[in-house]
């Protein structure tokens, strides 16, 4: 059965209009955009949600990459374009892991430029024959996008190359960034033509399309979207130099699942999100997740594999057998070491050659016996750096061959021509050792291919004169800076910059015993054969399905403009507290209790000044004047500070140090909620905290009457978090027999008497009002962090008890969208003050029109 959206595009080819859900829209068959698009030009497009019904169709995957997995050439007879699958393309190979029942559609560019007058026919042919949707880019735009931003900015930076001078990648060019955004927008339009948002999964590949998730999430808030980065992700110290660093991070976070080859790459990404966006991550049952505006963005760590079936089919070709026989005769009696690399600055070809030169110098016995065959694939980029690599490579090869060569023997055989795949396979088969010395590479599958080819088959064994029943053997020398290195535990890992170490590794690989080579080969072959490209794709799809499992259960809506767009996803019962709703309830009620947190609620989070401003104090006083209100402010700060700050608020109730001290109004004495016999435990805890303060720059100790707080807000985020975990464990150990609780909070570790929490304040207030015959029929509680959850729990539980009116209006409200026991949320402090001002205005209007019948008090929680 053909899926709905795909059949629509087929209808489109015949001139019919496609239908998406209830909305009818007409799309051009081929979108050709001659100019640049603004990065916020999408704002007038309505976001299409997932609420519209869709027809039942087989599971479908839309795979989006920079290039389609196709080869193209013109027919010499009639000049028509002919297309065929590119069997070497990873995007095509991963289909093996998706299952036969999964329909796959590809979106991407062609490697060849198609004339504008041919684009319509080509697009229709590719769609009907290959289920491919081409994105045709104007040549000038493509140059700025690919050779400009991708290859001059992203690719060098992701490989740890900073533009310290104009010769090293060039300075940041805003026009290239605009081209990059424009191309990603074009790709989004092409995906739009075929997607069925309720049913389809979208899998975006690599750094060329890093902002595409934002455009897709904007169109379809619940799109099932995965992204895999095939290059390294640099450390935060490198990445933070990129002028558009936040835009790229936020765009990636619009995915449901983000994949990386290694833990190092994922760790760097998570560190960037923490340091630049203030996001924290956590691991639950083996899965790493980032909380981002109510959505959980999952992180996947799994190196890609190779297509073993393709390799084995090439190994079985007669051409391969003939080439192996030719190479056997050419290198008879010699030990062949093989390097296969692209001719670019990061593959370390020159370092490998220098190591060989060192090997031949220090071990003369290898002269005439050891040959390095270096296959240098044409560079994918262009520029002066490629020319310099070529010049250095040719010069080094010439020097080595002139120095150590002899008639009939060249230590280095440099092959800088494009080889057929079977020819490269033949070199793998006859090579005794494979050398990969890249200084930085996202994955590099050369070692995997080498392992499979060294396993060979019976025909090749016969050609090489090997016993088919004998164990196979191979040796690998790999750089520790490539993505496949962690998975090859039997390889000799080297620092490619250390020429001496690489030379010694080469020698070790040559003199290793046959049994050891067999054991290492067996170990590698077992891993590579079970972790092929199909396994990788299947695992990614399974995790993507898991990551998208709660899409339909959550309420979603988009906020922000341009590349700052993001989707808020919340529990259906968790909703924004509107001013109109709460004011209406406020006017209907007569006994009101209000609790507000101070830090982060009445005060802006991260502000250096913690003193309340005049606006906030005035609002509190206005609320306190209403006899129907009881107002309480709850804070973690000490009572002396709070007394000074709110001395002008005579009717304001204050709870200090998270509820340990309570004062119902300015004229009353301070009371304690919990009886604490002594604070001798401070003599144990304070020296421990001082130790961590001395070793953690930017941290400090806050001493309170009832508690000790270690604050690391201004410390390095990663180091501070690490130290906080250690301090928490340390304090729990030394205070195990003391009547205290040790808890971690937002940038703090706190030690306080057991039983002290903000929930005590809520219980005290409700009980006091009940005893005075003022059964609350309106409760408002606002807080922003973990310590406020105790208050939320108390007032939500009180709805079913005698301390509240049966018809009480209860508003437990947190600041920001996050998991909480509260049922409502507001965005920020500005909205809180606006809402409280509206309540104060309602009290003033009521006082003008009628005298209050009963006294009420408003309780404000301050923290």
CSV table of C-alpha atoms in Angstrom, one decimal, residues 497-817:
chain,number,residue,atom,x,y,z
A,497,UNK,CA,52.1,13.2,16.2
A,498,UNK,CA,54.7,11.0,18.0
A,499,UNK,CA,56.8,9.8,15.1
A,500,UNK,CA,59.1,7.6,17.2
A,501,UNK,CA,56.1,5.9,18.8
A,502,UNK,CA,54.4,5.3,15.4
A,503,UNK,CA,57.7,3.8,14.0
A,504,UNK,CA,58.0,1.5,17.0
A,505,UNK,CA,54.3,0.5,16.6
A,506,UNK,CA,55.1,-0.4,12.9
A,507,UNK,CA,58.0,-2.5,14.1
A,508,UNK,CA,55.9,-4.2,16.8
A,509,UNK,CA,53.3,-5.1,14.2
A,510,UNK,CA,55.9,-6.7,12.0
A,511,UNK,CA,57.6,-8.8,14.7
A,512,UNK,CA,54.5,-9.9,16.5
A,513,UNK,CA,54.0,-13.7,16.7
A,514,UNK,CA,51.7,-15.4,14.3
A,515,UNK,CA,49.5,-16.7,17.1
A,516,UNK,CA,49.1,-13.2,18.5
A,517,UNK,CA,48.1,-11.8,15.1
A,518,UNK,CA,45.5,-14.6,14.7
A,519,UNK,CA,44.0,-13.8,18.2
A,520,UNK,CA,43.8,-10.1,17.4
A,521,UNK,CA,42.2,-10.8,14.0
A,522,UNK,CA,39.7,-13.1,15.5
A,523,UNK,CA,38.7,-10.6,18.1
A,524,UNK,CA,38.3,-7.8,15.6
A,525,UNK,CA,36.4,-10.0,13.1
A,526,UNK,CA,33.9,-11.1,15.7
A,527,UNK,CA,33.1,-7.4,16.5
A,528,UNK,CA,33.1,-6.0,13.0
A,529,UNK,CA,31.0,-8.9,11.6
A,530,UNK,CA,28.3,-8.5,14.3
A,531,UNK,CA,28.3,-4.6,14.4
A,532,UNK,CA,27.7,-4.0,10.7
A,533,UNK,CA,25.8,-1.0,9.1
A,534,UNK,CA,22.6,-2.9,9.4
A,535,UNK,CA,23.0,-3.4,13.2
A,536,UNK,CA,23.8,0.3,13.5
A,537,UNK,CA,20.8,1.5,11.6
A,538,UNK,CA,18.5,-1.0,13.3
A,539,UNK,CA,19.7,0.1,16.7
A,540,UNK,CA,19.3,3.8,15.9
A,541,UNK,CA,15.7,3.3,14.6
A,542,UNK,CA,14.8,1.4,17.8
A,543,UNK,CA,16.1,4.2,20.0
A,544,UNK,CA,14.3,6.8,17.8
A,545,UNK,CA,11.0,4.9,18.2
A,546,UNK,CA,11.6,4.9,22.0
A,547,UNK,CA,12.5,8.6,22.1
A,548,UNK,CA,9.3,9.5,20.2
A,549,UNK,CA,7.1,7.2,22.2
A,550,UNK,CA,5.3,10.0,24.2
A,551,UNK,CA,4.8,12.4,21.4
A,552,UNK,CA,1.0,12.0,21.2
A,553,UNK,CA,0.6,12.0,25.0
A,554,UNK,CA,2.1,15.5,25.4
A,555,UNK,CA,0.8,18.9,24.6
A,556,UNK,CA,3.1,20.7,22.2
A,557,UNK,CA,3.4,24.2,20.9
A,558,UNK,CA,6.2,26.3,19.4
A,559,UNK,CA,7.7,29.5,20.6
A,560,UNK,CA,10.5,31.7,19.4
A,561,UNK,CA,11.5,33.1,16.0
A,562,UNK,CA,13.9,32.0,13.3
A,563,UNK,CA,16.6,29.6,14.6
A,564,UNK,CA,15.6,30.4,18.2
A,565,UNK,CA,12.4,28.4,17.6
A,566,UNK,CA,11.8,25.5,20.0
A,567,UNK,CA,8.8,23.3,21.0
A,568,UNK,CA,7.5,23.2,24.5
A,569,UNK,CA,6.1,19.7,25.4
A,570,UNK,CA,4.2,19.3,28.6
A,571,UNK,CA,2.0,16.8,30.3
A,572,UNK,CA,-1.7,17.2,29.3
A,573,UNK,CA,-2.5,18.2,32.9
A,574,UNK,CA,0.3,20.7,33.2
A,575,UNK,CA,-0.7,24.1,31.8
A,576,UNK,CA,0.2,27.7,31.8
A,577,UNK,CA,-1.5,29.8,34.5
A,578,UNK,CA,-3.3,32.7,32.8
A,579,UNK,CA,-3.8,36.0,34.6
A,580,UNK,CA,-7.5,36.1,33.7
A,581,UNK,CA,-8.2,32.7,35.2
A,582,UNK,CA,-6.5,33.4,38.5
A,583,UNK,CA,-8.0,36.9,38.9
A,584,UNK,CA,-11.4,35.5,38.3
A,585,UNK,CA,-10.9,32.9,41.1
A,586,UNK,CA,-9.4,35.6,43.3
A,587,UNK,CA,-12.4,37.8,43.0
A,588,UNK,CA,-14.8,35.0,43.9
A,589,UNK,CA,-13.0,34.0,47.1
A,590,UNK,CA,-12.9,35.4,50.6
A,591,UNK,CA,-10.1,33.6,52.5
A,592,UNK,CA,-6.9,33.6,50.5
A,593,UNK,CA,-3.5,32.1,51.2
A,594,UNK,CA,-0.5,32.9,48.9
A,595,UNK,CA,3.0,31.5,49.1
A,596,UNK,CA,5.8,32.8,46.8
A,597,UNK,CA,9.5,31.8,46.5
A,598,UNK,CA,12.0,34.6,46.5
A,599,UNK,CA,15.2,33.6,44.7
A,600,UNK,CA,14.3,33.0,41.1
A,601,UNK,CA,10.6,34.0,41.7
A,602,UNK,CA,10.6,37.5,43.1
A,603,UNK,CA,14.2,38.0,42.2
A,604,UNK,CA,15.8,37.4,38.8
A,605,UNK,CA,17.9,34.3,38.7
A,606,UNK,CA,21.6,34.9,38.2
A,607,UNK,CA,21.4,38.6,39.2
A,608,UNK,CA,24.3,39.8,41.3
A,609,UNK,CA,21.9,42.0,43.4
A,610,UNK,CA,19.5,39.9,45.5
A,611,UNK,CA,17.8,42.9,47.1
A,612,UNK,CA,14.1,43.2,46.3
A,613,UNK,CA,13.3,46.1,44.1
A,614,UNK,CA,10.7,48.7,44.9
A,615,UNK,CA,8.1,47.3,42.5
A,616,UNK,CA,8.1,43.9,44.2
A,617,UNK,CA,7.8,45.4,47.7
A,618,UNK,CA,5.0,47.7,46.6
A,619,UNK,CA,3.0,44.8,45.2
A,620,UNK,CA,3.5,42.8,48.4
A,621,UNK,CA,2.3,45.7,50.5
A,622,UNK,CA,-0.8,46.1,48.3
A,623,UNK,CA,-1.7,42.4,48.7
A,624,UNK,CA,-1.1,42.6,52.4
A,625,UNK,CA,-3.6,45.5,52.8
A,626,UNK,CA,-6.5,43.3,51.7
A,627,UNK,CA,-8.0,41.9,54.9
A,628,UNK,CA,-9.0,38.8,53.0
A,629,UNK,CA,-5.4,37.9,52.3
A,630,UNK,CA,-2.6,36.3,54.3
A,631,UNK,CA,0.7,36.8,52.6
A,632,UNK,CA,3.8,34.7,53.4
A,633,UNK,CA,7.2,35.0,51.9
A,634,UNK,CA,9.4,31.8,52.1
A,635,UNK,CA,13.1,32.0,51.6
A,636,UNK,CA,16.3,30.1,52.2
A,637,UNK,CA,18.0,33.3,53.4
A,638,UNK,CA,18.7,34.2,57.0
A,639,UNK,CA,16.1,36.0,59.1
A,640,UNK,CA,18.3,39.1,59.7
A,641,UNK,CA,18.6,39.8,56.0
A,642,UNK,CA,14.9,39.3,55.4
A,643,UNK,CA,14.0,41.6,58.3
A,644,UNK,CA,16.1,44.4,56.9
A,645,UNK,CA,14.8,43.9,53.4
A,646,UNK,CA,11.1,43.8,54.3
A,647,UNK,CA,10.9,46.1,57.3
A,648,UNK,CA,8.3,48.3,55.5
A,649,UNK,CA,6.0,45.3,55.0
A,650,UNK,CA,4.3,45.2,58.3
A,651,UNK,CA,1.6,42.6,57.5
A,652,UNK,CA,3.9,40.3,55.5
A,653,UNK,CA,4.6,36.9,57.0
A,654,UNK,CA,8.1,35.7,56.5
A,655,UNK,CA,9.7,32.2,56.7
A,656,UNK,CA,13.5,32.2,56.8
A,657,UNK,CA,16.0,29.4,56.1
A,658,UNK,CA,13.5,27.2,54.3
A,659,UNK,CA,11.0,27.4,57.1
A,660,UNK,CA,13.2,26.9,60.2
A,661,UNK,CA,12.2,30.4,61.3
A,662,UNK,CA,8.7,31.8,60.9
A,663,UNK,CA,7.3,35.2,61.7
A,664,UNK,CA,3.6,35.9,60.9
A,665,UNK,CA,4.0,39.7,60.7
A,666,UNK,CA,6.5,42.5,61.5
A,667,UNK,CA,5.4,42.9,65.1
A,668,UNK,CA,5.5,39.2,66.0
A,669,UNK,CA,8.5,37.3,67.3
A,670,UNK,CA,10.4,34.7,65.3
A,671,UNK,CA,9.4,31.1,66.0
A,672,UNK,CA,11.1,27.8,65.1
A,673,UNK,CA,9.2,25.1,63.4
A,674,UNK,CA,11.5,22.3,64.4
A,675,UNK,CA,13.2,21.8,67.8
A,676,UNK,CA,16.9,21.3,67.4
A,677,UNK,CA,18.9,20.6,70.6
A,678,UNK,CA,22.2,21.7,69.3
A,679,UNK,CA,24.3,22.5,66.2
A,680,UNK,CA,27.4,20.6,67.0
A,681,UNK,CA,27.3,18.9,63.6
A,682,UNK,CA,28.5,22.2,62.1
A,683,UNK,CA,31.9,21.6,63.6
A,684,UNK,CA,32.1,18.4,61.5
A,685,UNK,CA,30.6,19.8,58.3
A,686,UNK,CA,32.3,23.2,58.0
A,687,UNK,CA,35.9,21.9,57.8
A,688,UNK,CA,34.9,19.5,55.0
A,689,UNK,CA,33.2,22.3,53.1
A,690,UNK,CA,36.3,24.5,53.6
A,691,UNK,CA,38.4,21.8,52.0
A,692,UNK,CA,36.2,21.8,48.9
A,693,UNK,CA,36.0,25.6,48.8
A,694,UNK,CA,39.8,25.8,48.8
A,695,UNK,CA,40.1,23.4,45.9
A,696,UNK,CA,37.2,24.7,43.8
A,697,UNK,CA,37.7,28.2,42.5
A,698,UNK,CA,34.5,30.3,42.5
A,699,UNK,CA,32.8,28.4,45.3
A,700,UNK,CA,31.8,29.8,48.7
A,701,UNK,CA,30.3,28.8,52.0
A,702,UNK,CA,27.1,30.5,53.3
A,703,UNK,CA,26.7,30.1,57.0
A,704,UNK,CA,23.2,30.3,58.4
A,705,UNK,CA,21.8,29.9,61.9
A,706,UNK,CA,20.3,26.5,61.1
A,707,UNK,CA,22.2,25.4,58.0
A,708,UNK,CA,25.5,25.4,56.1
A,709,UNK,CA,25.4,25.9,52.3
A,710,UNK,CA,28.2,25.2,49.8
A,711,UNK,CA,27.6,27.3,46.7
A,712,UNK,CA,29.4,26.7,43.4
A,713,UNK,CA,27.4,29.0,41.1
A,714,UNK,CA,30.5,30.9,39.9
A,715,UNK,CA,32.7,27.8,39.6
A,716,UNK,CA,33.5,26.0,36.4
A,717,UNK,CA,30.2,24.1,35.6
A,718,UNK,CA,31.7,20.7,35.0
A,719,UNK,CA,34.2,20.8,37.8
A,720,UNK,CA,31.7,22.4,40.3
A,721,UNK,CA,29.2,19.6,39.5
A,722,UNK,CA,31.9,17.0,40.0
A,723,UNK,CA,33.0,18.5,43.3
A,724,UNK,CA,29.4,18.8,44.5
A,725,UNK,CA,28.8,15.1,44.0
A,726,UNK,CA,32.0,14.3,45.9
A,727,UNK,CA,31.1,16.7,48.7
A,728,UNK,CA,27.6,15.3,49.0
A,729,UNK,CA,29.1,11.8,49.4
A,730,UNK,CA,31.7,13.0,51.9
A,731,UNK,CA,29.2,14.9,54.1
A,732,UNK,CA,26.7,12.0,54.1
A,733,UNK,CA,29.6,9.8,55.3
A,734,UNK,CA,30.9,12.0,58.1
A,735,UNK,CA,27.4,13.1,59.2
A,736,UNK,CA,25.7,9.6,59.1
A,737,UNK,CA,25.0,9.6,62.8
A,738,UNK,CA,23.9,13.3,63.1
A,739,UNK,CA,20.2,14.5,63.0
A,740,UNK,CA,20.7,16.4,59.7
A,741,UNK,CA,19.9,16.0,56.1
A,742,UNK,CA,22.4,16.6,53.3
A,743,UNK,CA,20.9,17.6,50.0
A,744,UNK,CA,22.0,19.0,46.6
A,745,UNK,CA,20.2,21.8,44.8
A,746,UNK,CA,20.7,24.2,42.0
A,747,UNK,CA,24.5,24.9,42.3
A,748,UNK,CA,24.4,24.2,46.1
A,749,UNK,CA,25.0,21.4,48.6
A,750,UNK,CA,23.2,22.1,51.9
A,751,UNK,CA,23.3,20.6,55.3
A,752,UNK,CA,20.3,21.4,57.6
A,753,UNK,CA,18.4,19.8,60.5
A,754,UNK,CA,16.2,16.9,59.6
A,755,UNK,CA,12.6,17.7,58.9
A,756,UNK,CA,13.2,21.4,57.9
A,757,UNK,CA,11.6,22.2,54.5
A,758,UNK,CA,9.3,24.7,52.9
A,759,UNK,CA,6.4,22.3,53.3
A,760,UNK,CA,6.4,23.1,57.0
A,761,UNK,CA,5.5,26.7,56.2
A,762,UNK,CA,2.5,25.6,54.1
A,763,UNK,CA,1.3,23.3,56.8
A,764,UNK,CA,1.7,26.0,59.5
A,765,UNK,CA,-0.2,28.6,57.5
A,766,UNK,CA,-3.1,26.3,56.6
A,767,UNK,CA,-3.4,25.0,60.2
A,768,UNK,CA,-3.3,28.6,61.6
A,769,UNK,CA,-6.0,29.8,59.3
A,770,UNK,CA,-8.1,26.8,60.1
A,771,UNK,CA,-7.8,27.4,63.8
A,772,UNK,CA,-8.9,31.1,63.4
A,773,UNK,CA,-12.0,29.9,61.5
A,774,UNK,CA,-10.6,31.2,58.1
A,775,UNK,CA,-10.9,28.1,56.1
A,776,UNK,CA,-8.9,29.0,52.9
A,777,UNK,CA,-10.9,28.9,49.7
A,778,UNK,CA,-8.0,30.3,47.6
A,779,UNK,CA,-4.4,29.1,47.7
A,780,UNK,CA,-1.7,30.3,45.4
A,781,UNK,CA,1.9,28.9,45.7
A,782,UNK,CA,4.7,29.9,43.4
A,783,UNK,CA,8.2,28.5,43.4
A,784,UNK,CA,11.0,27.7,41.0
A,785,UNK,CA,13.3,24.9,42.3
A,786,UNK,CA,13.4,21.5,44.0
A,787,UNK,CA,13.0,23.0,47.5
A,788,UNK,CA,9.6,24.4,46.5
A,789,UNK,CA,8.2,21.0,45.6
A,790,UNK,CA,7.6,20.3,49.3
A,791,UNK,CA,5.1,23.2,49.4
A,792,UNK,CA,3.4,22.0,46.2
A,793,UNK,CA,3.0,18.6,47.7
A,794,UNK,CA,1.4,19.9,50.9
A,795,UNK,CA,-1.2,22.2,49.3
A,796,UNK,CA,-2.1,19.6,46.6
A,797,UNK,CA,-2.6,17.0,49.4
A,798,UNK,CA,-4.6,19.5,51.5
A,799,UNK,CA,-7.3,19.6,48.8
A,800,UNK,CA,-8.7,16.3,50.2
A,801,UNK,CA,-8.4,17.2,53.9
A,802,UNK,CA,-10.2,19.5,56.4
A,803,UNK,CA,-7.7,22.3,56.2
A,804,UNK,CA,-9.2,23.7,53.0
A,805,UNK,CA,-12.7,24.7,51.9
A,806,UNK,CA,-14.4,21.9,49.8
A,807,UNK,CA,-14.6,24.4,47.0
A,808,UNK,CA,-11.1,25.9,47.4
A,809,UNK,CA,-9.3,27.1,44.3
A,810,UNK,CA,-5.7,25.8,44.5
A,811,UNK,CA,-3.0,27.1,42.2
A,812,UNK,CA,0.4,25.3,42.6
A,813,UNK,CA,2.6,27.1,40.1
A,814,UNK,CA,6.3,26.5,39.1
A,815,UNK,CA,8.5,28.9,37.1
A,816,UNK,CA,9.4,27.5,33.7
A,817,UNK,CA,8.4,24.3,32.0
